[in-house]
Amino acid sequence: AARRVRDWRKEGKGNGTKCAETGEYKKQPPVRLAQQLVHWTVLPTAVANDADRYYLPVEGRHFTTDEICDAFGVAASSTLRAALKIEATPTQATQIMGAAIHVPTAVKILRAGLEKAGMHVGQHSERIKLYDTCSGVSTVAEAMEQITGGAFEYVGAAEQEPVQRAVLERAWAHRGLTRACIYKDAYGPEAEEGPQEERKATVYFMTPDCSKWSQNTNGAPTAEARAETEKVAQMMRYAREARPALVVLESVADLLGPARIRECGRLIEQHLREALPDYGWYSQAVDAYTHGGAPMRRDRAFWMGIRPATPTRAP
């Protein structure tokens, strides 16, 4: 939202008056933002700033914790919602959730991936073990909760921020996520060491830092942006050892776009395929408004890796 307003000002576009040359009326940034970024019949005039804090300008306040949970599809009875209210302020909650994956969208992605991997929910749900990295507060676990009715085990997470770590522990301890299994570094020793048998996940979900690839960057990818893709290769060390039935990576939609940061997207896909060359790999840009019923547009890229029916150990 902030980038679009800046672009509007730089371009010197009109303020709602009629253009003498074209006869067209130029729309002001708030109107265009409401039409393009927000489902404004559900969340009137909500905007997100550079820190992912959702805000209601008319009322002059950020979302409440319940409002942001509703917007992102967290169930009313969810332990995640309860943990956010205890461990985070409403402003912290809106910022944390504003950077999260929309839950109904994650439900669709995970359900499709589990089906492709031959793990039919209700029949094999007791076998599903989740490990997600760069977890935030794990709306991925919330999606898994909704898919399986709670019949899954949370074997590992990776998150640096203290508030998010506290929410993770409070929200998901009952699914097996202990403090000892919440790692601070998704790229360090935990990623390098082979997993113990009890930590071998059947679903491995990655959400690497996307700040170098986001829409707020301009122009062609920098050398720093290209180098950032190496972190995906580091995160895949766990997957190479554990060989989950389903591997998912989520990031900004531009990585699958026709231009700009697409080069970084190709590097990411290369790292995924090199780590698990025998897996079937799929990718798609998904809009949470269209595919998940979110009350705002939120385009994200997903890569999905499916383990072959007869596993063979990767070289």
PDB file of C-alpha atoms in Angstrom:
ATOM      1  CA  ALA A   1       0.000   0.000   0.000  1.00  0.00           C
ATOM      2  CA  ALA A   2       2.788   2.408   0.931  1.00  0.00           C
ATOM      3  CA  ARG A   3       4.634   1.653  -2.324  1.00  0.00           C
ATOM      4  CA  ARG A   4       1.559   2.372  -4.432  1.00  0.00           C
ATOM      5  CA  VAL A   5       1.016   5.720  -2.731  1.00  0.00           C
ATOM      6  CA  ARG A   6       4.673   6.648  -3.273  1.00  0.00           C
ATOM      7  CA  ASP A   7       4.445   5.662  -6.954  1.00  0.00           C
ATOM      8  CA  TRP A   8       1.281   7.724  -7.340  1.00  0.00           C
ATOM      9  CA  ARG A   9       2.982  10.813  -5.929  1.00  0.00           C
ATOM     10  CA  LYS A  10       6.116  10.334  -8.029  1.00  0.00           C
ATOM     11  CA  GLU A  11       4.040  10.035 -11.192  1.00  0.00           C
ATOM     12  CA  GLY A  12       2.271  13.316 -10.387  1.00  0.00           C
ATOM     13  CA  LYS A  13      -1.152  11.867 -11.039  1.00  0.00           C
ATOM     14  CA  GLY A  14      -4.359  13.791 -10.499  1.00  0.00           C
ATOM     15  CA  ASN A  15      -6.310  14.430  -7.347  1.00  0.00           C
ATOM     16  CA  GLY A  16      -9.757  13.480  -8.552  1.00  0.00           C
ATOM     17  CA  THR A  17     -10.124  16.225 -11.175  1.00  0.00           C
ATOM     18  CA  LYS A  18     -10.762  15.715 -14.865  1.00  0.00           C
ATOM     19  CA  CYS A  19      -7.715  15.405 -17.113  1.00  0.00           C
ATOM     20  CA  ALA A  20      -7.901  17.991 -19.924  1.00  0.00           C
ATOM     21  CA  GLU A  21      -5.977  15.824 -22.402  1.00  0.00           C
ATOM     22  CA  THR A  22      -7.752  12.496 -21.951  1.00  0.00           C
ATOM     23  CA  GLY A  23     -11.035  13.532 -20.383  1.00  0.00           C
ATOM     24  CA  GLU A  24     -10.530  10.859 -17.730  1.00  0.00           C
ATOM     25  CA  TYR A  25     -10.857  11.400 -14.026  1.00  0.00           C
ATOM     26  CA  LYS A  26      -7.871  10.371 -11.938  1.00  0.00           C
ATOM     27  CA  LYS A  27      -8.623   8.499  -8.741  1.00  0.00           C
ATOM     28  CA  GLN A  28      -6.891   9.439  -5.544  1.00  0.00           C
ATOM     29  CA  PRO A  29      -4.591   6.826  -3.917  1.00  0.00           C
ATOM     30  CA  PRO A  30      -7.002   5.915  -1.070  1.00  0.00           C
ATOM     31  CA  VAL A  31      -9.725   5.052  -3.585  1.00  0.00           C
ATOM     32  CA  ARG A  32      -7.409   3.016  -5.772  1.00  0.00           C
ATOM     33  CA  LEU A  33      -5.946   1.256  -2.745  1.00  0.00           C
ATOM     34  CA  ALA A  34      -9.396   0.331  -1.498  1.00  0.00           C
ATOM     35  CA  GLN A  35     -10.341  -1.098  -4.886  1.00  0.00           C
ATOM     36  CA  GLN A  36      -7.114  -2.965  -5.632  1.00  0.00           C
ATOM     37  CA  LEU A  37      -5.802  -4.109  -2.241  1.00  0.00           C
ATOM     38  CA  VAL A  38      -8.771  -4.405   0.110  1.00  0.00           C
ATOM     39  CA  HIS A  39     -12.138  -6.112  -0.072  1.00  0.00           C
ATOM     40  CA  TRP A  40     -13.624  -2.923   1.256  1.00  0.00           C
ATOM     41  CA  THR A  41     -17.165  -4.223   1.690  1.00  0.00           C
ATOM     42  CA  VAL A  42     -15.782  -6.445   4.471  1.00  0.00           C
ATOM     43  CA  LEU A  43     -12.982  -4.315   5.930  1.00  0.00           C
ATOM     44  CA  PRO A  44     -13.783  -0.683   5.072  1.00  0.00           C
ATOM     45  CA  THR A  45     -10.729   1.484   4.296  1.00  0.00           C
ATOM     46  CA  ALA A  46      -8.240  -0.911   5.920  1.00  0.00           C
ATOM     47  CA  VAL A  47      -4.643  -0.373   4.828  1.00  0.00           C
ATOM     48  CA  ALA A  48      -1.377  -2.151   5.624  1.00  0.00           C
ATOM     49  CA  ASN A  49       1.805  -0.198   6.184  1.00  0.00           C
ATOM     50  CA  ASP A  50       5.402  -1.291   5.627  1.00  0.00           C
ATOM     51  CA  ALA A  51       5.366  -3.182   8.947  1.00  0.00           C
ATOM     52  CA  ASP A  52       2.273  -5.239   7.989  1.00  0.00           C
ATOM     53  CA  ARG A  53       0.149  -3.453  10.594  1.00  0.00           C
ATOM     54  CA  TYR A  54      -3.447  -3.300   9.437  1.00  0.00           C
ATOM     55  CA  TYR A  55      -5.060   0.031  10.267  1.00  0.00           C
ATOM     56  CA  LEU A  56      -8.508   1.647  10.055  1.00  0.00           C
ATOM     57  CA  PRO A  57      -7.892   5.322   9.173  1.00  0.00           C
ATOM     58  CA  VAL A  58     -11.514   6.382   9.679  1.00  0.00           C
ATOM     59  CA  GLU A  59     -11.480   5.097  13.251  1.00  0.00           C
ATOM     60  CA  GLY A  60      -7.844   6.000  13.814  1.00  0.00           C
ATOM     61  CA  ARG A  61      -6.790   2.648  15.210  1.00  0.00           C
ATOM     62  CA  HIS A  62      -5.136  -0.666  14.403  1.00  0.00           C
ATOM     63  CA  PHE A  63      -7.129  -3.863  14.224  1.00  0.00           C
ATOM     64  CA  THR A  64      -7.972  -5.660  17.418  1.00  0.00           C
ATOM     65  CA  THR A  65      -6.559  -9.159  17.866  1.00  0.00           C
ATOM     66  CA  ASP A  66      -9.955 -10.669  17.081  1.00  0.00           C
ATOM     67  CA  GLU A  67     -10.327  -8.576  13.917  1.00  0.00           C
ATOM     68  CA  ILE A  68      -6.956  -9.600  12.500  1.00  0.00           C
ATOM     69  CA  CYS A  69      -7.621 -13.249  13.415  1.00  0.00           C
ATOM     70  CA  ASP A  70     -10.998 -13.056  11.667  1.00  0.00           C
ATOM     71  CA  ALA A  71      -9.378 -11.477   8.592  1.00  0.00           C
ATOM     72  CA  PHE A  72      -6.762 -14.240   8.365  1.00  0.00           C
ATOM     73  CA  GLY A  73      -9.180 -17.127   9.017  1.00  0.00           C
ATOM     74  CA  VAL A  74      -8.125 -18.181  12.533  1.00  0.00           C
ATOM     75  CA  ALA A  75     -10.950 -20.131  14.178  1.00  0.00           C
ATOM     76  CA  ALA A  76     -12.821 -18.449  17.044  1.00  0.00           C
ATOM     77  CA  SER A  77     -11.995 -21.356  19.357  1.00  0.00           C
ATOM     78  CA  SER A  78      -8.364 -21.613  18.228  1.00  0.00           C
ATOM     79  CA  THR A  79      -5.569 -21.923  20.758  1.00  0.00           C
ATOM     80  CA  LEU A  80      -3.573 -19.604  18.479  1.00  0.00           C
ATOM     81  CA  ARG A  81      -6.109 -16.801  18.920  1.00  0.00           C
ATOM     82  CA  ALA A  82      -6.091 -17.324  22.688  1.00  0.00           C
ATOM     83  CA  ALA A  83      -2.272 -17.323  22.813  1.00  0.00           C
ATOM     84  CA  LEU A  84      -2.053 -14.091  20.813  1.00  0.00           C
ATOM     85  CA  LYS A  85      -4.336 -12.364  23.309  1.00  0.00           C
ATOM     86  CA  ILE A  86      -2.134 -13.451  26.215  1.00  0.00           C
ATOM     87  CA  GLU A  87       1.374 -13.074  24.785  1.00  0.00           C
ATOM     88  CA  ALA A  88       1.005 -10.124  22.362  1.00  0.00           C
ATOM     89  CA  THR A  89      -0.519  -6.665  22.430  1.00  0.00           C
ATOM     90  CA  PRO A  90      -3.188  -5.959  19.781  1.00  0.00           C
ATOM     91  CA  THR A  91      -0.675  -3.915  17.766  1.00  0.00           C
ATOM     92  CA  GLN A  92       1.873  -6.731  17.978  1.00  0.00           C
ATOM     93  CA  ALA A  93      -0.803  -9.241  16.996  1.00  0.00           C
ATOM     94  CA  THR A  94      -1.783  -7.264  13.876  1.00  0.00           C
ATOM     95  CA  GLN A  95       1.850  -6.984  12.827  1.00  0.00           C
ATOM     96  CA  ILE A  96       2.569 -10.680  13.460  1.00  0.00           C
ATOM     97  CA  MET A  97      -0.571 -11.873  11.692  1.00  0.00           C
ATOM     98  CA  GLY A  98      -0.151  -9.303   8.920  1.00  0.00           C
ATOM     99  CA  ALA A  99       3.010 -11.148   7.885  1.00  0.00           C
ATOM    100  CA  ALA A 100       1.406 -14.590   8.174  1.00  0.00           C
ATOM    101  CA  ILE A 101      -0.122 -16.963   5.640  1.00  0.00           C
ATOM    102  CA  HIS A 102      -3.877 -16.664   5.224  1.00  0.00           C
ATOM    103  CA  VAL A 103      -5.267 -19.779   6.929  1.00  0.00           C
ATOM    104  CA  PRO A 104      -7.991 -20.866   4.433  1.00  0.00           C
ATOM    105  CA  THR A 105      -5.437 -20.500   1.624  1.00  0.00           C
ATOM    106  CA  ALA A 106      -2.966 -22.666   3.564  1.00  0.00           C
ATOM    107  CA  VAL A 107      -5.763 -25.193   4.133  1.00  0.00           C
ATOM    108  CA  LYS A 108      -6.291 -25.519   0.375  1.00  0.00           C
ATOM    109  CA  ILE A 109      -2.563 -25.791  -0.343  1.00  0.00           C
ATOM    110  CA  LEU A 110      -1.965 -28.396   2.371  1.00  0.00           C
ATOM    111  CA  ARG A 111      -5.077 -30.416   1.577  1.00  0.00           C
ATOM    112  CA  ALA A 112      -4.117 -30.598  -2.107  1.00  0.00           C
ATOM    113  CA  GLY A 113      -0.530 -31.516  -1.239  1.00  0.00           C
ATOM    114  CA  LEU A 114      -1.550 -34.227   1.220  1.00  0.00           C
ATOM    115  CA  GLU A 115      -3.885 -35.730  -1.356  1.00  0.00           C
ATOM    116  CA  LYS A 116      -1.121 -35.745  -3.980  1.00  0.00           C
ATOM    117  CA  ALA A 117       1.193 -37.398  -1.452  1.00  0.00           C
ATOM    118  CA  GLY A 118      -1.382 -40.129  -0.805  1.00  0.00           C
ATOM    119  CA  MET A 119      -2.111 -38.999   2.762  1.00  0.00           C
ATOM    120  CA  HIS A 120      -5.882 -38.802   2.887  1.00  0.00           C
ATOM    121  CA  VAL A 121      -7.043 -36.814   5.893  1.00  0.00           C
ATOM    122  CA  GLY A 122      -9.113 -38.937   8.237  1.00  0.00           C
ATOM    123  CA  GLN A 123      -7.422 -42.116   7.075  1.00  0.00           C
ATOM    124  CA  HIS A 124      -3.755 -41.343   7.718  1.00  0.00           C
ATOM    125  CA  SER A 125      -3.961 -38.163   9.782  1.00  0.00           C
ATOM    126  CA  GLU A 126      -2.325 -39.852  12.792  1.00  0.00           C
ATOM    127  CA  ARG A 127       0.854 -40.133  10.707  1.00  0.00           C
ATOM    128  CA  ILE A 128       1.112 -36.427   9.885  1.00  0.00           C
ATOM    129  CA  LYS A 129       4.022 -34.657  11.556  1.00  0.00           C
ATOM    130  CA  LEU A 130       4.587 -30.951  10.893  1.00  0.00           C
ATOM    131  CA  TYR A 131       7.856 -29.029  10.881  1.00  0.00           C
ATOM    132  CA  ASP A 132       7.781 -25.406   9.733  1.00  0.00           C
ATOM    133  CA  THR A 133      10.584 -22.866   9.540  1.00  0.00           C
ATOM    134  CA  CYS A 134      10.487 -19.082   9.901  1.00  0.00           C
ATOM    135  CA  SER A 135       7.269 -19.948  11.659  1.00  0.00           C
ATOM    136  CA  GLY A 136       5.978 -16.672  13.051  1.00  0.00           C
ATOM    137  CA  VAL A 137       3.073 -17.915  15.173  1.00  0.00           C
ATOM    138  CA  SER A 138       2.381 -20.700  12.644  1.00  0.00           C
ATOM    139  CA  THR A 139      -0.863 -20.175  10.812  1.00  0.00           C
ATOM    140  CA  VAL A 140       0.389 -23.307   9.022  1.00  0.00           C
ATOM    141  CA  ALA A 141      -0.270 -25.256  12.229  1.00  0.00           C
ATOM    142  CA  GLU A 142      -3.665 -23.547  12.465  1.00  0.00           C
ATOM    143  CA  ALA A 143      -4.433 -24.772   8.941  1.00  0.00           C
ATOM    144  CA  MET A 144      -3.301 -28.271   9.885  1.00  0.00           C
ATOM    145  CA  GLU A 145      -5.514 -28.104  12.968  1.00  0.00           C
ATOM    146  CA  GLN A 146      -8.519 -27.270  10.811  1.00  0.00           C
ATOM    147  CA  ILE A 147      -7.720 -29.955   8.222  1.00  0.00           C
ATOM    148  CA  THR A 148      -7.096 -32.847  10.635  1.00  0.00           C
ATOM    149  CA  GLY A 149      -9.269 -31.850  13.570  1.00  0.00           C
ATOM    150  CA  GLY A 150      -6.108 -31.728  15.663  1.00  0.00           C
ATOM    151  CA  ALA A 151      -4.856 -35.185  14.678  1.00  0.00           C
ATOM    152  CA  PHE A 152      -1.308 -34.087  13.873  1.00  0.00           C
ATOM    153  CA  GLU A 153       1.986 -33.760  15.715  1.00  0.00           C
ATOM    154  CA  TYR A 154       4.054 -30.572  15.681  1.00  0.00           C
ATOM    155  CA  VAL A 155       7.662 -31.784  15.782  1.00  0.00           C
ATOM    156  CA  GLY A 156       9.609 -28.604  15.120  1.00  0.00           C
ATOM    157  CA  ALA A 157       9.531 -24.874  14.420  1.00  0.00           C
ATOM    158  CA  ALA A 158      12.132 -22.155  13.833  1.00  0.00           C
ATOM    159  CA  GLU A 159      11.563 -18.548  14.897  1.00  0.00           C
ATOM    160  CA  GLN A 160      13.878 -15.815  16.173  1.00  0.00           C
ATOM    161  CA  GLU A 161      11.485 -13.223  17.616  1.00  0.00           C
ATOM    162  CA  PRO A 162      10.693 -13.611  21.356  1.00  0.00           C
ATOM    163  CA  VAL A 163       6.990 -12.666  21.194  1.00  0.00           C
ATOM    164  CA  GLN A 164       6.341 -15.095  18.343  1.00  0.00           C
ATOM    165  CA  ARG A 165       8.255 -17.821  20.183  1.00  0.00           C
ATOM    166  CA  ALA A 166       6.119 -17.283  23.287  1.00  0.00           C
ATOM    167  CA  VAL A 167       2.922 -17.470  21.213  1.00  0.00           C
ATOM    168  CA  LEU A 168       4.142 -20.627  19.457  1.00  0.00           C
ATOM    169  CA  GLU A 169       4.833 -22.402  22.730  1.00  0.00           C
ATOM    170  CA  ARG A 170       1.546 -21.403  24.340  1.00  0.00           C
ATOM    171  CA  ALA A 171      -0.566 -22.119  21.250  1.00  0.00           C
ATOM    172  CA  TRP A 172       0.896 -25.447  20.144  1.00  0.00           C
ATOM    173  CA  ALA A 173       2.318 -27.212  23.203  1.00  0.00           C
ATOM    174  CA  HIS A 174      -0.718 -29.489  23.233  1.00  0.00           C
ATOM    175  CA  ARG A 175       0.296 -30.688  19.740  1.00  0.00           C
ATOM    176  CA  GLY A 176       3.780 -31.618  20.936  1.00  0.00           C
ATOM    177  CA  LEU A 177       5.700 -28.381  20.248  1.00  0.00           C
ATOM    178  CA  THR A 178       7.914 -27.960  23.304  1.00  0.00           C
ATOM    179  CA  ARG A 179      10.301 -25.073  23.930  1.00  0.00           C
ATOM    180  CA  ALA A 180      13.216 -27.370  23.073  1.00  0.00           C
ATOM    181  CA  CYS A 181      11.743 -27.902  19.591  1.00  0.00           C
ATOM    182  CA  ILE A 182      11.393 -24.175  18.793  1.00  0.00           C
ATOM    183  CA  TYR A 183      14.736 -23.345  17.206  1.00  0.00           C
ATOM    184  CA  LYS A 184      16.076 -19.831  16.776  1.00  0.00           C
ATOM    185  CA  ASP A 185      17.863 -20.411  13.491  1.00  0.00           C
ATOM    186  CA  ALA A 186      16.267 -22.018  10.452  1.00  0.00           C
ATOM    187  CA  TYR A 187      19.561 -21.935   8.580  1.00  0.00           C
ATOM    188  CA  GLY A 188      22.124 -23.042  11.183  1.00  0.00           C
ATOM    189  CA  PRO A 189      22.984 -26.274  13.022  1.00  0.00           C
ATOM    190  CA  GLU A 190      19.413 -27.557  13.169  1.00  0.00           C
ATOM    191  CA  ALA A 191      19.208 -27.325   9.378  1.00  0.00           C
ATOM    192  CA  GLU A 192      22.614 -28.922   8.908  1.00  0.00           C
ATOM    193  CA  GLU A 193      22.263 -31.881  11.264  1.00  0.00           C
ATOM    194  CA  GLY A 194      20.283 -34.921  10.249  1.00  0.00           C
ATOM    195  CA  PRO A 195      16.957 -35.173  12.107  1.00  0.00           C
ATOM    196  CA  GLN A 196      16.362 -37.755  14.772  1.00  0.00           C
ATOM    197  CA  GLU A 197      13.753 -40.351  13.879  1.00  0.00           C
ATOM    198  CA  GLU A 198      11.054 -38.771  16.060  1.00  0.00           C
ATOM    199  CA  ARG A 199      11.687 -35.397  14.393  1.00  0.00           C
ATOM    200  CA  LYS A 200      11.246 -36.652  10.840  1.00  0.00           C
ATOM    201  CA  ALA A 201       8.312 -34.643   9.572  1.00  0.00           C
ATOM    202  CA  THR A 202       5.831 -35.793   6.971  1.00  0.00           C
ATOM    203  CA  VAL A 203       5.064 -32.135   6.113  1.00  0.00           C
ATOM    204  CA  TYR A 204       7.934 -29.629   5.913  1.00  0.00           C
ATOM    205  CA  PHE A 205       6.831 -26.016   5.382  1.00  0.00           C
ATOM    206  CA  MET A 206       9.269 -23.158   4.646  1.00  0.00           C
ATOM    207  CA  THR A 207       8.579 -19.410   4.702  1.00  0.00           C
ATOM    208  CA  PRO A 208      12.014 -17.796   4.247  1.00  0.00           C
ATOM    209  CA  ASP A 209      12.502 -14.075   4.791  1.00  0.00           C
ATOM    210  CA  CYS A 210      11.174 -12.355   1.664  1.00  0.00           C
ATOM    211  CA  SER A 211      12.254  -8.763   2.356  1.00  0.00           C
ATOM    212  CA  LYS A 212      14.865  -8.865  -0.425  1.00  0.00           C
ATOM    213  CA  TRP A 213      12.282 -10.112  -2.939  1.00  0.00           C
ATOM    214  CA  SER A 214       9.167  -8.177  -1.920  1.00  0.00           C
ATOM    215  CA  GLN A 215       7.169  -5.704  -3.994  1.00  0.00           C
ATOM    216  CA  ASN A 216       8.689  -2.839  -2.016  1.00  0.00           C
ATOM    217  CA  THR A 217      11.989  -3.448  -3.835  1.00  0.00           C
ATOM    218  CA  ASN A 218      12.373  -1.783  -7.203  1.00  0.00           C
ATOM    219  CA  GLY A 219      13.976  -2.816 -10.471  1.00  0.00           C
ATOM    220  CA  ALA A 220      15.997  -5.913 -11.263  1.00  0.00           C
ATOM    221  CA  PRO A 221      17.141  -8.234  -8.461  1.00  0.00           C
ATOM    222  CA  THR A 222      20.332  -7.192  -6.733  1.00  0.00           C
ATOM    223  CA  ALA A 223      23.279  -9.473  -6.042  1.00  0.00           C
ATOM    224  CA  GLU A 224      22.096  -9.471  -2.420  1.00  0.00           C
ATOM    225  CA  ALA A 225      18.641 -10.662  -3.469  1.00  0.00           C
ATOM    226  CA  ARG A 226      20.135 -13.471  -5.549  1.00  0.00           C
ATOM    227  CA  ALA A 227      22.445 -14.475  -2.687  1.00  0.00           C
ATOM    228  CA  GLU A 228      19.465 -14.620  -0.339  1.00  0.00           C
ATOM    229  CA  THR A 229      18.169 -17.625  -2.278  1.00  0.00           C
ATOM    230  CA  GLU A 230      21.084 -19.650  -0.851  1.00  0.00           C
ATOM    231  CA  LYS A 231      19.162 -19.760   2.426  1.00  0.00           C
ATOM    232  CA  VAL A 232      16.600 -21.966   0.717  1.00  0.00           C
ATOM    233  CA  ALA A 233      19.375 -24.475  -0.032  1.00  0.00           C
ATOM    234  CA  GLN A 234      20.347 -24.392   3.654  1.00  0.00           C
ATOM    235  CA  MET A 235      16.762 -24.950   4.779  1.00  0.00           C
ATOM    236  CA  MET A 236      16.475 -27.902   2.421  1.00  0.00           C
ATOM    237  CA  ARG A 237      19.199 -29.808   4.291  1.00  0.00           C
ATOM    238  CA  TYR A 238      16.545 -30.969   6.742  1.00  0.00           C
ATOM    239  CA  ALA A 239      14.237 -32.055   3.907  1.00  0.00           C
ATOM    240  CA  ARG A 240      17.039 -33.957   2.199  1.00  0.00           C
ATOM    241  CA  GLU A 241      17.581 -35.986   5.379  1.00  0.00           C
ATOM    242  CA  ALA A 242      13.987 -36.396   6.564  1.00  0.00           C
ATOM    243  CA  ARG A 243      12.409 -36.849   3.095  1.00  0.00           C
ATOM    244  CA  PRO A 244       8.935 -35.632   4.062  1.00  0.00           C
ATOM    245  CA  ALA A 245       5.924 -36.754   2.067  1.00  0.00           C
ATOM    246  CA  LEU A 246       5.168 -33.074   1.352  1.00  0.00           C
ATOM    247  CA  VAL A 247       7.503 -30.070   1.109  1.00  0.00           C
ATOM    248  CA  VAL A 248       6.027 -26.558   0.706  1.00  0.00           C
ATOM    249  CA  LEU A 249       7.772 -23.225   0.263  1.00  0.00           C
ATOM    250  CA  GLU A 250       5.815 -19.959   0.403  1.00  0.00           C
ATOM    251  CA  SER A 251       7.041 -16.498  -0.591  1.00  0.00           C
ATOM    252  CA  VAL A 252       6.120 -13.369  -2.556  1.00  0.00           C
ATOM    253  CA  ALA A 253       4.205 -13.823  -5.812  1.00  0.00           C
ATOM    254  CA  ASP A 254       6.723 -11.813  -7.854  1.00  0.00           C
ATOM    255  CA  LEU A 255       9.066 -14.792  -7.674  1.00  0.00           C
ATOM    256  CA  LEU A 256       6.747 -16.539 -10.150  1.00  0.00           C
ATOM    257  CA  GLY A 257       6.049 -13.405 -12.175  1.00  0.00           C
ATOM    258  CA  PRO A 258       7.085 -12.647 -15.743  1.00  0.00           C
ATOM    259  CA  ALA A 259       9.771 -10.088 -14.877  1.00  0.00           C
ATOM    260  CA  ARG A 260      11.754  -8.260 -12.187  1.00  0.00           C
ATOM    261  CA  ILE A 261      12.452 -10.741  -9.379  1.00  0.00           C
ATOM    262  CA  ARG A 262      11.657 -13.874 -11.446  1.00  0.00           C
ATOM    263  CA  GLU A 263      15.376 -14.683 -11.668  1.00  0.00           C
ATOM    264  CA  CYS A 264      15.404 -15.260  -7.911  1.00  0.00           C
ATOM    265  CA  GLY A 265      12.386 -17.516  -8.281  1.00  0.00           C
ATOM    266  CA  ARG A 266      14.259 -19.680 -10.758  1.00  0.00           C
ATOM    267  CA  LEU A 267      17.203 -19.918  -8.352  1.00  0.00           C
ATOM    268  CA  ILE A 268      14.866 -20.992  -5.546  1.00  0.00           C
ATOM    269  CA  GLU A 269      13.356 -23.695  -7.739  1.00  0.00           C
ATOM    270  CA  GLN A 270      16.846 -24.856  -8.654  1.00  0.00           C
ATOM    271  CA  HIS A 271      17.748 -25.268  -4.963  1.00  0.00           C
ATOM    272  CA  LEU A 272      14.544 -27.228  -4.322  1.00  0.00           C
ATOM    273  CA  ARG A 273      15.095 -29.609  -7.224  1.00  0.00           C
ATOM    274  CA  GLU A 274      18.781 -30.111  -6.463  1.00  0.00           C
ATOM    275  CA  ALA A 275      18.000 -31.086  -2.862  1.00  0.00           C
ATOM    276  CA  LEU A 276      15.228 -33.544  -3.800  1.00  0.00           C
ATOM    277  CA  PRO A 277      15.566 -34.342  -7.519  1.00  0.00           C
ATOM    278  CA  ASP A 278      13.255 -37.362  -7.439  1.00  0.00           C
ATOM    279  CA  TYR A 279      10.298 -35.379  -6.021  1.00  0.00           C
ATOM    280  CA  GLY A 280       7.501 -34.069  -8.194  1.00  0.00           C
ATOM    281  CA  TRP A 281       7.637 -30.257  -8.048  1.00  0.00           C
ATOM    282  CA  TYR A 282       4.742 -27.865  -8.678  1.00  0.00           C
ATOM    283  CA  SER A 283       4.463 -24.085  -8.395  1.00  0.00           C
ATOM    284  CA  GLN A 284       1.651 -21.558  -8.529  1.00  0.00           C
ATOM    285  CA  ALA A 285       0.916 -17.963  -7.546  1.00  0.00           C
ATOM    286  CA  VAL A 286      -2.166 -17.910  -5.327  1.00  0.00           C
ATOM    287  CA  ASP A 287      -4.326 -14.905  -4.416  1.00  0.00           C
ATOM    288  CA  ALA A 288      -5.891 -15.335  -0.990  1.00  0.00           C
ATOM    289  CA  TYR A 289      -8.842 -13.141  -2.029  1.00  0.00           C
ATOM    290  CA  THR A 290      -9.697 -15.352  -5.003  1.00  0.00           C
ATOM    291  CA  HIS A 291      -8.660 -18.776  -3.693  1.00  0.00           C
ATOM    292  CA  GLY A 292      -9.215 -18.448   0.053  1.00  0.00           C
ATOM    293  CA  GLY A 293     -11.967 -15.853   0.475  1.00  0.00           C
ATOM    294  CA  ALA A 294      -9.671 -13.405   2.300  1.00  0.00           C
ATOM    295  CA  PRO A 295     -11.088  -9.898   2.846  1.00  0.00           C
ATOM    296  CA  MET A 296      -7.999  -8.426   1.139  1.00  0.00           C
ATOM    297  CA  ARG A 297      -5.899  -9.293  -1.871  1.00  0.00           C
ATOM    298  CA  ARG A 298      -2.736 -11.158  -0.913  1.00  0.00           C
ATOM    299  CA  ASP A 299      -0.772 -12.741  -3.763  1.00  0.00           C
ATOM    300  CA  ARG A 300       1.779 -15.361  -2.727  1.00  0.00           C
ATOM    301  CA  ALA A 301       3.935 -17.913  -4.529  1.00  0.00           C
ATOM    302  CA  PHE A 302       3.890 -21.561  -3.479  1.00  0.00           C
ATOM    303  CA  TRP A 303       6.211 -24.402  -4.453  1.00  0.00           C
ATOM    304  CA  MET A 304       5.120 -27.926  -3.568  1.00  0.00           C
ATOM    305  CA  GLY A 305       7.290 -31.046  -3.624  1.00  0.00           C
ATOM    306  CA  ILE A 306       5.705 -34.516  -3.528  1.00  0.00           C
ATOM    307  CA  ARG A 307       7.748 -37.533  -2.501  1.00  0.00           C
ATOM    308  CA  PRO A 308       7.635 -40.401  -5.018  1.00  0.00           C
ATOM    309  CA  ALA A 309       5.444 -43.374  -4.157  1.00  0.00           C
ATOM    310  CA  THR A 310       8.481 -45.626  -3.694  1.00  0.00           C
ATOM    311  CA  PRO A 311      10.990 -43.491  -1.810  1.00  0.00           C
ATOM    312  CA  THR A 312      14.637 -43.712  -2.751  1.00  0.00           C
ATOM    313  CA  ARG A 313      17.292 -41.973  -0.730  1.00  0.00           C
ATOM    314  CA  ALA A 314      18.641 -38.878  -2.479  1.00  0.00           C
ATOM    315  CA  PRO A 315      22.375 -38.909  -3.242  1.00  0.00           C
TER     316      PRO A 315
END
